[in-house]
């Protein structure tokens, strides 16, 4: 690492529709099988000519890298990012002294968007418009 650069990438974590971890991704790529799923267009938010297929990683098991108790309050994108970061730490050789139990320790992953995860915003707006402002769950903020 060059002096003063501050960042060195020494590990890689992947979470995709094909599975979690580099081995799952490599096997899927070698097999040449697409991991596409039909997009749920039932909510009516999609344009008529919009995407109909996507590579969705929602059903990928993350338990080796993320405990259910931790994941319970995380948004779906946060779960994927934290699991991928912990995979990268493990691949980089981060031991328990460096990263703590499960690679967590003093390492953090920060995700941010203007309005938060779109699924939370959608749920909040439905509660706001269909019920009342007082009915909106504070958790969604």
PDB file of C-alpha atoms in Angstrom, residues 14-91:
ATOM      1  CA  UNK A  14     -20.146 -11.232  -2.696  1.00  0.00           C
ATOM      2  CA  UNK A  15     -23.877 -11.633  -2.270  1.00  0.00           C
ATOM      3  CA  UNK A  16     -25.849 -12.252  -5.440  1.00  0.00           C
ATOM      4  CA  UNK A  17     -28.917 -14.085  -6.660  1.00  0.00           C
ATOM      5  CA  UNK A  18     -26.588 -17.045  -7.278  1.00  0.00           C
ATOM      6  CA  UNK A  19     -25.698 -17.309  -3.586  1.00  0.00           C
ATOM      7  CA  UNK A  20     -23.356 -15.855  -1.001  1.00  0.00           C
ATOM      8  CA  UNK A  21     -19.592 -16.042  -1.291  1.00  0.00           C
ATOM      9  CA  UNK A  22     -17.096 -16.140  -4.110  1.00  0.00           C
ATOM     10  CA  UNK A  23     -17.391 -19.892  -4.575  1.00  0.00           C
ATOM     11  CA  UNK A  24     -21.153 -19.704  -5.234  1.00  0.00           C
ATOM     12  CA  UNK A  25     -20.676 -16.865  -7.710  1.00  0.00           C
ATOM     13  CA  UNK A  26     -17.824 -18.626  -9.518  1.00  0.00           C
ATOM     14  CA  UNK A  27     -19.839 -21.863  -9.797  1.00  0.00           C
ATOM     15  CA  UNK A  28     -22.866 -20.024 -11.192  1.00  0.00           C
ATOM     16  CA  UNK A  29     -20.753 -18.148 -13.724  1.00  0.00           C
ATOM     17  CA  UNK A  30     -18.963 -21.337 -14.788  1.00  0.00           C
ATOM     18  CA  UNK A  31     -22.308 -23.125 -15.245  1.00  0.00           C
ATOM     19  CA  UNK A  32     -23.625 -20.247 -17.343  1.00  0.00           C
ATOM     20  CA  UNK A  33     -27.041 -20.459 -15.730  1.00  0.00           C
ATOM     21  CA  UNK A  34     -28.929 -17.162 -15.392  1.00  0.00           C
ATOM     22  CA  UNK A  35     -30.210 -16.279 -11.941  1.00  0.00           C
ATOM     23  CA  UNK A  36     -33.072 -14.113 -13.133  1.00  0.00           C
ATOM     24  CA  UNK A  37     -36.426 -13.840 -11.369  1.00  0.00           C
ATOM     25  CA  UNK A  38     -39.674 -12.279 -12.493  1.00  0.00           C
ATOM     26  CA  UNK A  39     -40.159  -8.773 -11.048  1.00  0.00           C
ATOM     27  CA  UNK A  40     -43.324  -8.375  -8.980  1.00  0.00           C
ATOM     28  CA  UNK A  41     -45.270  -5.782 -10.921  1.00  0.00           C
ATOM     29  CA  UNK A  42     -48.409  -6.119  -8.789  1.00  0.00           C
ATOM     30  CA  UNK A  43     -47.922  -2.872  -6.852  1.00  0.00           C
ATOM     31  CA  UNK A  44     -48.351  -0.883 -10.066  1.00  0.00           C
ATOM     32  CA  UNK A  45     -45.179   1.197  -9.719  1.00  0.00           C
ATOM     33  CA  UNK A  46     -43.548  -0.020 -12.916  1.00  0.00           C
ATOM     34  CA  UNK A  47     -43.745   1.581 -16.327  1.00  0.00           C
ATOM     35  CA  UNK A  48     -45.369  -0.579 -19.030  1.00  0.00           C
ATOM     36  CA  UNK A  49     -42.053  -1.052 -20.847  1.00  0.00           C
ATOM     37  CA  UNK A  50     -39.986  -1.438 -17.662  1.00  0.00           C
ATOM     38  CA  UNK A  51     -37.837  -4.355 -16.552  1.00  0.00           C
ATOM     39  CA  UNK A  52     -39.561  -7.688 -16.118  1.00  0.00           C
ATOM     40  CA  UNK A  53     -36.571  -9.720 -14.881  1.00  0.00           C
ATOM     41  CA  UNK A  54     -33.992  -9.023 -12.183  1.00  0.00           C
ATOM     42  CA  UNK A  55     -31.275 -10.831 -10.246  1.00  0.00           C
ATOM     43  CA  UNK A  56     -32.791 -10.774  -6.760  1.00  0.00           C
ATOM     44  CA  UNK A  57     -30.605 -11.715  -3.795  1.00  0.00           C
ATOM     45  CA  UNK A  58     -33.371 -11.678  -1.183  1.00  0.00           C
ATOM     46  CA  UNK A  59     -33.523 -15.441  -0.566  1.00  0.00           C
ATOM     47  CA  UNK A  60     -29.773 -15.971  -0.148  1.00  0.00           C
ATOM     48  CA  UNK A  61     -28.973 -17.400   3.322  1.00  0.00           C
ATOM     49  CA  UNK A  62     -26.659 -15.048   5.231  1.00  0.00           C
ATOM     50  CA  UNK A  63     -26.497 -16.923   8.551  1.00  0.00           C
ATOM     51  CA  UNK A  64     -22.793 -17.721   8.444  1.00  0.00           C
ATOM     52  CA  UNK A  65     -22.063 -13.968   8.373  1.00  0.00           C
ATOM     53  CA  UNK A  66     -25.112 -12.395   9.980  1.00  0.00           C
ATOM     54  CA  UNK A  67     -27.042 -13.668  12.988  1.00  0.00           C
ATOM     55  CA  UNK A  68     -30.845 -13.537  12.884  1.00  0.00           C
ATOM     56  CA  UNK A  69     -30.912 -11.313  15.980  1.00  0.00           C
ATOM     57  CA  UNK A  70     -28.680  -8.762  14.233  1.00  0.00           C
ATOM     58  CA  UNK A  71     -30.552  -8.928  10.934  1.00  0.00           C
ATOM     59  CA  UNK A  72     -33.991  -8.491  12.506  1.00  0.00           C
ATOM     60  CA  UNK A  73     -33.836  -4.677  12.518  1.00  0.00           C
ATOM     61  CA  UNK A  74     -31.825  -4.205   9.322  1.00  0.00           C
ATOM     62  CA  UNK A  75     -33.200  -3.249   5.954  1.00  0.00           C
ATOM     63  CA  UNK A  76     -32.685  -5.809   3.157  1.00  0.00           C
ATOM     64  CA  UNK A  77     -29.835  -3.825   1.498  1.00  0.00           C
ATOM     65  CA  UNK A  78     -28.105  -3.388   4.876  1.00  0.00           C
ATOM     66  CA  UNK A  79     -28.177  -7.144   5.525  1.00  0.00           C
ATOM     67  CA  UNK A  80     -26.540  -7.839   2.166  1.00  0.00           C
ATOM     68  CA  UNK A  81     -23.879  -5.142   2.649  1.00  0.00           C
ATOM     69  CA  UNK A  82     -22.929  -6.229   6.175  1.00  0.00           C
ATOM     70  CA  UNK A  83     -22.723  -9.895   5.149  1.00  0.00           C
ATOM     71  CA  UNK A  84     -20.527  -9.025   2.144  1.00  0.00           C
ATOM     72  CA  UNK A  85     -18.272  -6.853   4.319  1.00  0.00           C
ATOM     73  CA  UNK A  86     -17.834  -9.662   6.837  1.00  0.00           C
ATOM     74  CA  UNK A  87     -17.007 -12.100   4.017  1.00  0.00           C
ATOM     75  CA  UNK A  88     -14.353  -9.682   2.790  1.00  0.00           C
ATOM     76  CA  UNK A  89     -12.882  -9.386   6.295  1.00  0.00           C
ATOM     77  CA  UNK A  90     -12.764 -13.157   6.674  1.00  0.00           C
ATOM     78  CA  UNK A  91     -11.091 -13.561   3.282  1.00  0.00           C
TER      79      UNK A  91
END
